[in-house]
Amino acid sequence: MNDRAKAAPSCVFVIFGAAGDLTRRLLMPAIYNLSRAGLLAEDFKIVGVARGEKSDEEFRAELDGSIRDFAEGSDSDGPWTWLRSRVNYLKGDLTDTATYRALGERLEKAGRENALFYLATPPSVFAPVIEHLGRAKLLDESGGGWRRVIIEKPFGTDLESAKALNRKILSVMSERQIFRIDHYLGKETVQNIMVLRFGNGIFEPMWNRNHIDHVQITVAETVGVEGRGKFYDATGALRDMIPNHLFQLLELTAMEPPTCFDAEAVRTEKAKVLQAVHPFGHNDAERSVVRGQYTAGTVNGKAMKAYRQSPDVAPDSRTETYVALKLMMDNWRWAGVPFYLRTGKALETRHSEIVIRFKQAPFALFRDTPVDSLTPNDLVLHLQPEEGVTVSFGVKKPGPKVAMRGVEMRFDYKDYFKVMPSTGYETLIYDCMTGDTTLFKRAEEIEAGWRIVQPMLDLWAGGAMDAPAPYRAGSQGPKEADELLARDGRQWRALVGPDRP
Ligand code: BG6
C-alpha cells in the first residue's frame, strides 16, 4: 500500500479494550506496520484505554511483547522505538462517565482535533461506549477536526439487534463518521477480486448466467473453537462468518461494475447484491442450509477434542461449527446460477477460495471422450493461505489417440511481488484515517446481511430442526453438505492444502 500512499493526517488513535487480544495480536502489529511503511503522521499518538492500573511504561512494555510475537520481521529499534514513545495509557471503566471526561482532557492536552476511536471491546459495550462518546461531546466535529469510530464485528446478533445498534450509532454521529470493519476487506486478495474483474477485459464478458454454471465460496479453517467457547457457543458458524466475511466475498464476486471507484458507488453496488438474494422461506431454509458440528479427530497430525468437549461449551450443545448454504439471486446477471457458500472449523485444511465454475462445452465432440469426463473449467481465486488465481481446462494428451487431461494455469502472488508483512488491518486503519469509506460497511448492508440469514436463525432457535450433522475434526465437513450439491448434480471442489495437488 505504500506505493500509492502518503502519511495519513495526524490524529490521536484511541483504543478501547487496550488490554485485549485484538489489540495485542492485530491492532498494534498493524499500526506498527503502518509506521514501518512511513504512513503515520509525525505527531501520531495512541491512547490505550482499559480497566487495569498501569503506567504508560508498563503498557508500552506489554506492547513490546505484542510486536515481538505478532508483527512479522519486527525489530527493537527504529519504527518501534518511535511508535512506542507515542503510546500512552488511560485507566478507565468504559461504563463510567469519568473515563470519557479524562479522555476529553487528554485529547485537549494533546492539542489534536482529529481522533479515531477504535472499539476493540466485547460487543456488549459497543452501544454504551458510543452513547458515552456522544454525551461527552467527543464526537463533535464543530472544532474543525474529524472524529471517527471504528466498530468491530459482531455487529448485532440478529436483524433486530443490528437495527437497534445502527439507530443508536446514528443518533450520536453521522454515517460518515462510523467505520464498520470487516477484516476480510483488508485482505489483499479480497480487494483483488474487484481489480481482477473490472481491470481486465477478458473476465467480465463471461461473468454471468450465460457462461457460469455456479459459484462456490469456501472459508475453511483448521482451528477449533480454542479458548473462545463462551462467545462461540452463543454465536455459531452462521452468525460468526456468513453475514459478514462470506457475504463480503459474495458481494465482490456478484456485484455490477460501479460507475467509478468511489466509496458510495462501490458500496451501492455491493449492497444491491444482498438485496437481490432470493429470500429464504421456511422450507428453503431447511433444504438449502446444512449445519454441522465437529467431533473428535486429528487435524494437521494433532488430536482435536470434540467441540462439545471444549471449555465453556455445553456438553449437549447444538451450536454449529460448520455451515453450508445455497443462495439464488433474483437479478438479470445471476438468475438461475446457484451460489454455494461453506465455512467451518476443524476442517482438513485451511483454505479460502472462490470457484467460478463455467458451463461445459455444449456437446462431446471427441470420440471416446464422454462429455461428463471433461475437465471442468474453473477460475479459482485463492484467498488464503495461498494467494493467487488458477484456471483449469482440458488439453489433448500427447499421442496418436485423442485423449484429454485436465491442467491448470496458475498465478501466485509470491512469484511476482514482494509481499509486505500484513495483518489485514493496515489498509483499513489507514483508510479510516484518510476518510476513505470504500472498504467499510453501511448500515443498510449490515441489515441486509442479517435479513437474509434471519429465517435460518428463527428456524434453529425454534428447535424444529435436527441437531447439527456431526463431522470428524480433520475431515472435509459433514456428508450432508456434499448432498446439498449432489441434489443439483454438482460437487464441492475438494479442500486441498498447499502440499496436495
Ligand atoms: C473472525 C471469526 O471474524 O474471523 C473467527 O470470529 C474466524 O471465528 C476468523 O476464525 C477468520 O479470519 P481469518 O482472517 O483467519 O480467515
Short mmCIF file of C-alpha atoms and ligand atoms in Angstrom, two decimals:
data_model
loop_
_atom_site.label_atom_id
_atom_site.label_comp_id
_atom_site.label_asym_id
_atom_site.label_seq_id
_atom_site.Cartn_x
_atom_site.Cartn_y
_atom_site.Cartn_z
CA MET A 1 0.00 0.00 0.00
CA ASN A 2 2.91 2.41 0.42
CA ASP A 3 3.25 2.54 -3.40
CA ARG A 4 0.25 4.79 -3.56
CA ALA A 5 0.18 6.43 -0.23
CA LYS A 6 1.44 9.34 1.74
CA ALA A 7 1.32 9.63 5.51
CA ALA A 8 -2.18 9.84 6.96
CA PRO A 9 -3.27 13.07 8.65
CA SER A 10 -2.23 13.39 12.27
CA CYS A 11 -4.62 12.05 14.87
CA VAL A 12 -4.96 10.51 18.27
CA PHE A 13 -5.80 6.83 17.96
CA VAL A 14 -7.84 5.81 20.98
CA ILE A 15 -8.14 2.08 21.62
CA PHE A 16 -10.98 0.98 23.90
CA GLY A 17 -10.13 -2.53 25.03
CA ALA A 18 -6.39 -1.87 25.00
CA ALA A 19 -5.62 -4.91 27.15
CA GLY A 20 -7.47 -7.33 24.88
CA ASP A 21 -6.42 -9.92 22.37
CA LEU A 22 -7.39 -7.92 19.31
CA THR A 23 -5.16 -5.04 20.36
CA ARG A 24 -2.25 -7.33 21.06
CA ARG A 25 -2.48 -9.66 18.09
CA LEU A 26 -3.72 -7.42 15.33
CA LEU A 27 -4.12 -3.71 16.02
CA MET A 28 -0.69 -2.92 17.43
CA PRO A 29 1.15 -5.02 14.82
CA ALA A 30 -0.93 -3.30 12.10
CA ILE A 31 -0.16 0.18 13.43
CA TYR A 32 3.48 -0.83 13.68
CA ASN A 33 3.43 -1.99 10.03
CA LEU A 34 1.95 1.38 9.05
CA SER A 35 4.76 3.16 10.86
CA ARG A 36 7.34 0.95 9.11
CA ALA A 37 5.79 1.92 5.79
CA GLY A 38 6.03 5.62 6.71
CA LEU A 39 2.25 6.04 6.68
CA LEU A 40 1.73 7.62 10.09
CA ALA A 41 1.93 11.34 10.75
CA GLU A 42 4.94 12.56 12.67
CA ASP A 43 2.82 13.56 15.65
CA PHE A 44 0.60 10.46 15.60
CA LYS A 45 -0.40 9.37 19.12
CA ILE A 46 -2.06 6.35 20.71
CA VAL A 47 -4.10 6.31 23.90
CA GLY A 48 -4.94 2.84 25.15
CA VAL A 49 -7.93 2.65 27.49
CA ALA A 50 -8.54 -0.34 29.78
CA ARG A 51 -9.58 -1.10 33.35
CA GLY A 52 -6.26 -2.20 34.84
CA GLU A 53 -3.99 0.05 36.85
CA LYS A 54 -0.73 0.56 34.96
CA SER A 55 1.71 3.26 33.97
CA ASP A 56 2.47 4.34 30.41
CA GLU A 57 5.76 2.49 30.66
CA GLU A 58 4.11 -0.73 31.85
CA PHE A 59 1.65 -0.55 28.99
CA ARG A 60 4.46 0.04 26.50
CA ALA A 61 6.35 -2.94 27.89
CA GLU A 62 3.28 -5.12 27.29
CA LEU A 63 3.15 -3.91 23.72
CA ASP A 64 6.84 -4.78 23.23
CA GLY A 65 5.69 -8.39 23.58
CA SER A 66 2.84 -7.91 21.14
CA ILE A 67 5.16 -6.53 18.47
CA ARG A 68 7.75 -9.23 19.10
CA ASP A 69 5.22 -12.06 18.93
CA PHE A 70 2.79 -10.88 16.29
CA ALA A 71 4.49 -8.43 13.94
CA GLU A 72 6.39 -10.25 11.25
CA GLY A 73 10.04 -9.30 10.90
CA SER A 74 9.88 -6.78 13.74
CA ASP A 75 12.98 -5.18 15.22
CA SER A 76 13.53 -3.49 18.53
CA ASP A 77 14.85 -0.22 17.08
CA GLY A 78 13.70 2.25 14.53
CA PRO A 79 9.96 2.36 13.91
CA TRP A 80 9.01 0.57 17.11
CA THR A 81 11.17 2.77 19.31
CA TRP A 82 9.49 5.76 17.71
CA LEU A 83 5.98 4.34 17.90
CA ARG A 84 6.27 3.10 21.47
CA SER A 85 7.20 6.62 22.62
CA ARG A 86 3.89 7.83 21.14
CA VAL A 87 1.82 5.42 23.28
CA ASN A 88 0.01 6.43 26.46
CA TYR A 89 -2.30 4.63 28.79
CA LEU A 90 -5.56 5.69 30.42
CA LYS A 91 -7.11 3.60 33.18
CA GLY A 92 -10.85 3.71 32.88
CA ASP A 93 -14.10 1.84 33.18
CA LEU A 94 -15.96 2.08 29.88
CA THR A 95 -19.30 2.44 31.60
CA ASP A 96 -18.16 5.38 33.74
CA THR A 97 -18.65 8.99 32.61
CA ALA A 98 -15.39 9.96 34.33
CA THR A 99 -13.41 7.90 31.81
CA TYR A 100 -14.71 9.99 28.92
CA ARG A 101 -14.11 13.22 30.80
CA ALA A 102 -10.50 12.16 31.37
CA LEU A 103 -10.18 11.15 27.74
CA GLY A 104 -11.50 14.54 26.63
CA GLU A 105 -8.84 16.22 28.77
CA ARG A 106 -6.16 14.03 27.23
CA LEU A 107 -7.28 14.94 23.72
CA GLU A 108 -7.30 18.61 24.59
CA LYS A 109 -3.86 18.36 26.12
CA ALA A 110 -2.57 16.59 23.02
CA GLY A 111 -3.86 19.64 21.11
CA ARG A 112 -5.20 17.30 18.46
CA GLU A 113 -8.59 17.73 16.89
CA ASN A 114 -8.61 14.57 14.85
CA ALA A 115 -9.41 11.49 16.87
CA LEU A 116 -10.14 7.92 15.91
CA PHE A 117 -11.89 5.75 18.50
CA TYR A 118 -11.40 2.02 17.99
CA LEU A 119 -13.87 -0.23 19.77
CA ALA A 120 -11.76 -3.34 20.37
CA THR A 121 -14.17 -4.35 23.10
CA PRO A 122 -16.73 -7.07 23.73
CA PRO A 123 -19.86 -6.31 21.67
CA SER A 124 -21.93 -5.85 24.82
CA VAL A 125 -20.28 -2.46 25.41
CA PHE A 126 -20.45 -1.11 21.82
CA ALA A 127 -23.68 0.77 22.45
CA PRO A 128 -22.75 2.15 25.91
CA VAL A 129 -19.34 3.37 24.68
CA ILE A 130 -20.90 5.10 21.71
CA GLU A 131 -23.51 6.71 23.93
CA HIS A 132 -20.84 7.95 26.32
CA LEU A 133 -18.73 9.32 23.47
CA GLY A 134 -21.76 11.22 22.25
CA ARG A 135 -22.68 12.57 25.67
CA ALA A 136 -19.11 13.68 26.38
CA LYS A 137 -19.15 15.56 23.03
CA LEU A 138 -16.13 13.61 21.88
CA LEU A 139 -17.76 13.02 18.51
CA ASP A 140 -18.37 16.70 17.93
CA GLU A 141 -16.60 17.93 14.80
CA SER A 142 -17.54 21.59 15.16
CA GLY A 143 -13.95 22.40 16.21
CA GLY A 144 -12.82 21.66 12.67
CA GLY A 145 -11.08 18.29 13.14
CA TRP A 146 -12.65 14.93 12.43
CA ARG A 147 -13.92 12.38 14.92
CA ARG A 148 -14.35 8.79 13.70
CA VAL A 149 -15.30 5.48 15.27
CA ILE A 150 -14.26 2.01 14.11
CA ILE A 151 -16.54 -0.74 15.31
CA GLU A 152 -15.68 -4.43 15.14
CA LYS A 153 -17.91 -7.35 14.39
CA PRO A 154 -20.17 -8.95 15.57
CA PHE A 155 -22.47 -6.12 14.64
CA GLY A 156 -25.58 -7.31 16.44
CA THR A 157 -26.65 -10.90 16.82
CA ASP A 158 -29.66 -10.75 14.52
CA LEU A 159 -31.62 -8.31 12.40
CA GLU A 160 -33.38 -6.57 15.28
CA SER A 161 -30.25 -6.05 17.38
CA ALA A 162 -28.28 -4.82 14.35
CA LYS A 163 -31.02 -2.30 13.58
CA ALA A 164 -31.07 -1.14 17.19
CA LEU A 165 -27.29 -0.68 17.19
CA ASN A 166 -27.44 1.27 13.94
CA ARG A 167 -30.15 3.50 15.37
CA LYS A 168 -28.06 4.17 18.48
CA ILE A 169 -24.95 4.96 16.42
CA LEU A 170 -26.76 7.27 14.07
CA SER A 171 -28.37 9.13 16.94
CA VAL A 172 -24.97 10.39 18.10
CA MET A 173 -22.93 10.64 14.90
CA SER A 174 -23.35 10.71 11.16
CA GLU A 175 -22.92 7.72 8.84
CA ARG A 176 -19.74 9.41 7.54
CA GLN A 177 -18.12 9.11 10.98
CA ILE A 178 -18.76 5.43 11.57
CA PHE A 179 -16.48 2.75 10.11
CA ARG A 180 -17.95 -0.75 10.45
CA ILE A 181 -15.00 -3.01 9.91
CA ASP A 182 -14.84 -6.43 8.29
CA HIS A 183 -11.24 -7.54 8.28
CA TYR A 184 -11.81 -9.64 5.15
CA LEU A 185 -11.93 -6.40 3.19
CA GLY A 186 -8.41 -5.64 4.37
CA LYS A 187 -7.02 -8.76 2.72
CA GLU A 188 -5.10 -8.02 -0.46
CA THR A 189 -6.54 -10.98 -2.31
CA VAL A 190 -10.07 -9.95 -1.41
CA GLN A 191 -9.50 -6.43 -2.71
CA ASN A 192 -8.03 -8.03 -5.81
CA ILE A 193 -11.41 -9.51 -6.74
CA MET A 194 -12.55 -6.09 -7.90
CA VAL A 195 -9.31 -5.39 -9.74
CA LEU A 196 -9.39 -8.76 -11.46
CA ARG A 197 -12.98 -8.33 -12.57
CA PHE A 198 -13.04 -4.68 -13.50
CA GLY A 199 -9.44 -4.04 -14.50
CA ASN A 200 -9.32 -6.71 -17.22
CA GLY A 201 -11.24 -7.15 -20.43
CA ILE A 202 -11.25 -10.95 -20.51
CA PHE A 203 -13.30 -11.93 -17.47
CA GLU A 204 -16.26 -9.63 -17.34
CA PRO A 205 -17.91 -10.64 -20.66
CA MET A 206 -18.21 -14.20 -19.30
CA TRP A 207 -19.13 -13.20 -15.76
CA ASN A 208 -22.84 -14.01 -15.95
CA ARG A 209 -25.53 -16.65 -16.21
CA ASN A 210 -24.80 -17.34 -19.89
CA HIS A 211 -21.38 -18.76 -19.13
CA ILE A 212 -21.24 -19.55 -15.43
CA ASP A 213 -22.75 -22.74 -14.10
CA HIS A 214 -22.37 -21.96 -10.42
CA VAL A 215 -20.10 -20.32 -7.84
CA GLN A 216 -18.57 -21.85 -4.70
CA ILE A 217 -17.28 -19.71 -1.86
CA THR A 218 -15.30 -21.53 0.81
CA VAL A 219 -13.67 -20.33 4.01
CA ALA A 220 -12.26 -23.46 5.65
CA GLU A 221 -10.35 -23.29 8.92
CA THR A 222 -8.31 -25.88 10.73
CA VAL A 223 -8.58 -24.19 14.12
CA GLY A 224 -11.21 -25.37 16.53
CA VAL A 225 -13.08 -23.18 18.95
CA GLU A 226 -9.92 -22.83 21.08
CA GLY A 227 -10.41 -20.58 24.11
CA ARG A 228 -13.48 -18.86 22.67
CA GLY A 229 -16.09 -21.37 23.81
CA LYS A 230 -18.22 -18.86 25.68
CA PHE A 231 -18.54 -16.49 22.73
CA TYR A 232 -18.71 -19.21 20.10
CA ASP A 233 -21.32 -21.41 21.74
CA ALA A 234 -23.71 -18.47 21.81
CA THR A 235 -22.80 -17.48 18.27
CA GLY A 236 -22.11 -20.40 15.93
CA ALA A 237 -20.59 -20.51 12.46
CA LEU A 238 -23.52 -18.87 10.71
CA ARG A 239 -23.52 -15.67 12.76
CA ASP A 240 -19.73 -15.64 13.11
CA MET A 241 -18.89 -15.87 9.41
CA ILE A 242 -21.79 -15.71 6.95
CA PRO A 243 -23.47 -12.28 7.16
CA ASN A 244 -20.05 -10.67 7.36
CA HIS A 245 -17.00 -12.36 5.82
CA LEU A 246 -18.67 -14.71 3.34
CA PHE A 247 -21.21 -12.14 2.24
CA GLN A 248 -18.35 -9.72 1.55
CA LEU A 249 -16.87 -12.30 -0.80
CA LEU A 250 -20.27 -12.90 -2.34
CA GLU A 251 -20.82 -9.19 -2.90
CA LEU A 252 -17.48 -8.62 -4.58
CA THR A 253 -17.99 -11.66 -6.80
CA ALA A 254 -21.54 -10.84 -7.82
CA MET A 255 -21.67 -7.01 -7.87
CA GLU A 256 -22.20 -4.95 -11.01
CA PRO A 257 -19.34 -2.69 -12.08
CA PRO A 258 -19.67 0.60 -10.23
CA THR A 259 -19.70 3.77 -12.31
CA CYS A 260 -16.50 4.92 -10.62
CA PHE A 261 -14.17 3.72 -7.90
CA ASP A 262 -15.54 5.91 -5.22
CA ALA A 263 -16.84 4.80 -1.87
CA GLU A 264 -20.50 5.49 -2.45
CA ALA A 265 -20.56 3.97 -5.94
CA VAL A 266 -18.82 0.78 -4.78
CA ARG A 267 -20.89 0.41 -1.63
CA THR A 268 -24.12 0.98 -3.52
CA GLU A 269 -23.35 -1.83 -5.98
CA LYS A 270 -22.30 -4.17 -3.20
CA ALA A 271 -25.47 -3.51 -1.26
CA LYS A 272 -27.58 -4.34 -4.32
CA VAL A 273 -26.20 -7.88 -4.33
CA LEU A 274 -27.65 -8.62 -0.92
CA GLN A 275 -30.93 -7.02 -1.91
CA ALA A 276 -31.07 -9.45 -4.85
CA VAL A 277 -30.58 -12.62 -2.80
CA HIS A 278 -33.77 -14.65 -3.02
CA PRO A 279 -35.32 -14.64 0.46
CA PHE A 280 -35.46 -17.94 2.26
CA GLY A 281 -38.87 -19.23 3.16
CA HIS A 282 -39.39 -21.78 5.92
CA ASN A 283 -38.94 -24.75 3.56
CA ASP A 284 -35.99 -23.32 1.67
CA ALA A 285 -34.15 -22.65 4.87
CA GLU A 286 -34.45 -26.31 5.71
CA ARG A 287 -33.48 -27.58 2.27
CA SER A 288 -30.80 -25.06 1.37
CA VAL A 289 -28.82 -24.93 4.59
CA VAL A 290 -26.69 -27.59 6.25
CA ARG A 291 -25.11 -27.18 9.63
CA GLY A 292 -22.52 -29.38 11.21
CA GLN A 293 -20.58 -29.76 14.43
CA TYR A 294 -17.16 -31.37 14.72
CA THR A 295 -16.49 -34.49 16.71
CA ALA A 296 -13.08 -35.64 17.93
CA GLY A 297 -10.44 -36.22 15.26
CA THR A 298 -7.00 -35.30 14.05
CA VAL A 299 -6.15 -32.01 12.39
CA ASN A 300 -2.71 -31.48 10.85
CA GLY A 301 -1.47 -34.56 12.72
CA LYS A 302 -2.69 -33.30 16.09
CA ALA A 303 -5.55 -34.76 18.08
CA MET A 304 -8.52 -32.41 18.48
CA LYS A 305 -11.25 -32.89 21.05
CA ALA A 306 -14.89 -32.80 20.03
CA TYR A 307 -16.48 -29.36 20.01
CA ARG A 308 -18.77 -30.37 22.87
CA GLN A 309 -15.73 -31.17 24.99
CA SER A 310 -14.25 -27.68 24.55
CA PRO A 311 -14.03 -25.36 27.56
CA ASP A 312 -17.16 -23.24 28.11
CA VAL A 313 -19.20 -25.24 25.59
CA ALA A 314 -22.36 -27.01 26.72
CA PRO A 315 -21.89 -30.81 26.64
CA ASP A 316 -25.14 -31.13 24.67
CA SER A 317 -24.56 -28.01 22.57
CA ARG A 318 -26.50 -27.68 19.29
CA THR A 319 -24.31 -24.84 18.06
CA GLU A 320 -22.97 -25.30 14.54
CA THR A 321 -19.25 -25.14 13.81
CA TYR A 322 -19.87 -25.65 10.09
CA VAL A 323 -22.46 -24.24 7.77
CA ALA A 324 -23.09 -24.67 4.06
CA LEU A 325 -25.83 -22.95 2.12
CA LYS A 326 -27.19 -22.40 -1.33
CA LEU A 327 -28.29 -18.94 -2.39
CA MET A 328 -30.08 -17.86 -5.54
CA MET A 329 -30.10 -14.36 -6.87
CA ASP A 330 -33.08 -12.51 -8.31
CA ASN A 331 -31.36 -10.33 -10.86
CA TRP A 332 -30.60 -10.19 -14.55
CA ARG A 333 -26.96 -11.29 -14.32
CA TRP A 334 -27.33 -14.25 -11.98
CA ALA A 335 -30.86 -15.67 -12.30
CA GLY A 336 -30.60 -19.46 -12.19
CA VAL A 337 -26.94 -19.56 -11.06
CA PRO A 338 -26.55 -21.09 -7.59
CA PHE A 339 -24.02 -19.65 -5.16
CA TYR A 340 -22.87 -22.29 -2.68
CA LEU A 341 -21.22 -20.97 0.48
CA ARG A 342 -19.49 -23.04 3.15
CA THR A 343 -17.37 -22.34 6.19
CA GLY A 344 -16.28 -24.44 9.11
CA LYS A 345 -13.79 -25.01 11.87
CA ALA A 346 -11.56 -28.04 12.48
CA LEU A 347 -11.51 -28.98 8.79
CA GLU A 348 -8.80 -30.87 6.97
CA THR A 349 -7.01 -27.81 5.69
CA ARG A 350 -7.07 -24.02 5.98
CA HIS A 351 -8.17 -22.80 2.64
CA SER A 352 -10.30 -19.92 1.42
CA GLU A 353 -11.24 -19.63 -2.19
CA ILE A 354 -13.88 -18.58 -4.69
CA VAL A 355 -14.54 -21.02 -7.51
CA ILE A 356 -16.23 -19.81 -10.67
CA ARG A 357 -17.34 -22.94 -12.49
CA PHE A 358 -18.02 -22.27 -16.15
CA LYS A 359 -20.56 -24.21 -18.18
CA GLN A 360 -19.33 -27.24 -20.06
CA ALA A 361 -18.73 -27.32 -23.78
CA PRO A 362 -22.16 -27.93 -25.30
CA PHE A 363 -21.56 -31.45 -26.65
CA ALA A 364 -18.94 -34.21 -26.72
CA LEU A 365 -17.10 -33.64 -29.93
CA PHE A 366 -14.26 -36.05 -29.34
CA ARG A 367 -14.89 -39.75 -29.77
CA ASP A 368 -14.19 -41.82 -26.68
CA THR A 369 -14.20 -38.71 -24.58
CA PRO A 370 -17.60 -38.57 -22.95
CA VAL A 371 -18.66 -35.07 -22.08
CA ASP A 372 -19.05 -35.90 -18.43
CA SER A 373 -15.37 -36.59 -18.13
CA LEU A 374 -14.37 -33.21 -19.48
CA THR A 375 -12.24 -31.18 -17.13
CA PRO A 376 -14.40 -28.53 -15.53
CA ASN A 377 -13.38 -25.01 -16.46
CA ASP A 378 -12.82 -23.35 -13.12
CA LEU A 379 -11.46 -19.95 -12.39
CA VAL A 380 -10.30 -20.20 -8.79
CA LEU A 381 -9.42 -17.17 -6.72
CA HIS A 382 -7.23 -18.42 -3.89
CA LEU A 383 -7.58 -16.06 -0.95
CA GLN A 384 -5.60 -17.72 1.82
CA PRO A 385 -3.19 -19.14 2.78
CA GLU A 386 -2.07 -19.37 -0.86
CA GLU A 387 -2.76 -16.17 -2.71
CA GLY A 388 -3.31 -16.33 -6.42
CA VAL A 389 -5.52 -17.39 -9.27
CA THR A 390 -5.76 -20.63 -11.24
CA VAL A 391 -7.65 -21.51 -14.38
CA SER A 392 -8.30 -25.15 -15.16
CA PHE A 393 -9.07 -26.56 -18.57
CA GLY A 394 -8.57 -29.67 -20.69
CA VAL A 395 -5.79 -30.29 -23.18
CA LYS A 396 -5.00 -33.13 -25.54
CA LYS A 397 -2.68 -35.71 -24.10
CA PRO A 398 0.28 -36.18 -26.42
CA GLY A 399 -0.05 -39.36 -28.52
CA PRO A 400 -1.83 -40.79 -31.51
CA LYS A 401 -5.22 -41.07 -29.80
CA VAL A 402 -7.42 -38.13 -28.86
CA ALA A 403 -7.49 -38.18 -25.10
CA MET A 404 -7.95 -35.28 -22.74
CA ARG A 405 -6.40 -34.32 -19.47
CA GLY A 406 -7.11 -31.53 -17.06
CA VAL A 407 -4.35 -28.96 -16.49
CA GLU A 408 -4.01 -25.68 -14.60
CA MET A 409 -2.56 -22.27 -15.31
CA ARG A 410 -1.55 -20.66 -12.08
CA PHE A 411 -0.63 -17.21 -10.89
CA ASP A 412 0.91 -16.90 -7.42
CA TYR A 413 1.30 -13.52 -5.76
CA LYS A 414 4.58 -14.51 -4.20
CA ASP A 415 6.15 -15.16 -7.62
CA TYR A 416 5.54 -11.59 -8.73
CA PHE A 417 5.52 -9.42 -5.67
CA LYS A 418 7.45 -8.95 -2.52
CA VAL A 419 4.55 -9.12 -0.11
CA MET A 420 4.80 -6.69 2.81
CA PRO A 421 4.00 -8.21 6.21
CA SER A 422 0.36 -7.51 6.86
CA THR A 423 -2.33 -8.39 9.37
CA GLY A 424 -5.11 -7.26 7.04
CA TYR A 425 -5.91 -4.29 9.31
CA GLU A 426 -3.32 -1.88 7.89
CA THR A 427 -5.31 -0.75 4.86
CA LEU A 428 -8.48 -0.42 6.91
CA ILE A 429 -6.89 1.71 9.63
CA TYR A 430 -5.13 3.86 7.07
CA ASP A 431 -8.35 4.30 5.07
CA CYS A 432 -10.18 5.36 8.19
CA MET A 433 -7.53 7.96 9.00
CA THR A 434 -7.73 9.32 5.45
CA GLY A 435 -11.54 9.22 5.48
CA ASP A 436 -11.97 6.63 2.72
CA THR A 437 -15.07 4.57 3.48
CA THR A 438 -14.95 2.28 0.40
CA LEU A 439 -13.96 -0.82 2.36
CA PHE A 440 -16.38 -0.29 5.25
CA LYS A 441 -19.99 -1.29 5.57
CA ARG A 442 -23.01 0.97 5.58
CA ALA A 443 -25.94 0.42 7.93
CA GLU A 444 -28.16 -0.95 5.16
CA GLU A 445 -25.55 -3.53 4.11
CA ILE A 446 -25.27 -4.89 7.63
CA GLU A 447 -29.03 -5.11 7.95
CA ALA A 448 -29.43 -6.73 4.52
CA GLY A 449 -26.97 -9.46 5.58
CA TRP A 450 -28.90 -10.23 8.73
CA ARG A 451 -32.21 -10.14 6.85
CA ILE A 452 -31.02 -12.98 4.60
CA VAL A 453 -29.97 -15.29 7.44
CA GLN A 454 -32.76 -14.41 9.85
CA PRO A 455 -35.14 -17.20 8.65
CA MET A 456 -32.41 -19.76 9.42
CA LEU A 457 -31.76 -18.30 12.84
CA ASP A 458 -35.51 -18.42 13.57
CA LEU A 459 -35.79 -21.97 12.38
CA TRP A 460 -32.89 -23.15 14.51
CA ALA A 461 -33.95 -21.16 17.54
CA GLY A 462 -37.37 -22.83 17.34
CA GLY A 463 -35.59 -26.18 17.83
CA ALA A 464 -37.58 -27.57 14.89
CA MET A 465 -34.51 -28.74 13.04
CA ASP A 466 -32.32 -31.71 13.75
CA ALA A 467 -29.12 -31.17 15.72
CA PRO A 468 -26.15 -30.18 13.53
CA ALA A 469 -24.74 -33.06 11.49
CA PRO A 470 -21.57 -34.46 13.06
CA TYR A 471 -18.30 -34.38 11.12
CA ARG A 472 -14.92 -35.62 12.19
CA ALA A 473 -12.32 -32.98 13.05
CA GLY A 474 -9.80 -33.04 10.21
CA SER A 475 -12.35 -34.08 7.59
CA GLN A 476 -13.90 -32.15 4.70
CA GLY A 477 -17.11 -31.44 6.61
CA PRO A 478 -20.43 -33.28 7.01
CA LYS A 479 -21.67 -35.53 4.21
CA GLU A 480 -24.93 -33.56 4.26
CA ALA A 481 -23.01 -30.64 2.71
CA ASP A 482 -21.98 -32.90 -0.17
CA GLU A 483 -25.60 -33.95 -0.55
CA LEU A 484 -26.65 -30.31 -0.82
CA LEU A 485 -24.69 -30.04 -4.07
CA ALA A 486 -25.30 -33.62 -5.18
CA ARG A 487 -29.04 -32.86 -5.29
CA ASP A 488 -28.18 -30.35 -8.02
CA GLY A 489 -25.80 -32.78 -9.78
CA ARG A 490 -22.74 -30.88 -8.55
CA GLN A 491 -19.92 -31.33 -6.08
CA TRP A 492 -17.63 -29.18 -3.96
CA ARG A 493 -14.09 -28.67 -5.07
CA ALA A 494 -12.04 -30.75 -2.64
CA LEU A 495 -10.39 -28.81 0.17
CA VAL A 496 -6.76 -29.21 -0.66
CA GLY A 497 -3.85 -27.88 1.28
CA PRO A 498 -0.66 -26.43 -0.13
CA ASP A 499 1.01 -29.85 -0.07
CA ARG A 500 -1.59 -31.69 -2.05
CA PRO A 501 -2.01 -31.35 -5.82
C1 BG6 B 1 -13.35 -13.94 12.78
C2 BG6 B 1 -14.16 -15.04 13.39
O1 BG6 B 1 -14.15 -12.86 12.45
O2 BG6 B 1 -12.71 -14.43 11.59
C3 BG6 B 1 -13.29 -16.23 13.70
O3 BG6 B 1 -14.77 -14.57 14.58
C4 BG6 B 1 -12.54 -16.69 12.47
O4 BG6 B 1 -14.06 -17.31 14.23
C5 BG6 B 1 -11.83 -15.52 11.81
O5 BG6 B 1 -11.61 -17.67 12.85
C6 BG6 B 1 -11.26 -15.92 10.47
O6 BG6 B 1 -10.42 -14.91 9.99
P1 BG6 B 1 -9.16 -15.26 9.08
O7 BG6 B 1 -8.61 -13.91 8.71
O8 BG6 B 1 -8.24 -16.09 9.90
O9 BG6 B 1 -9.71 -16.01 7.90
#
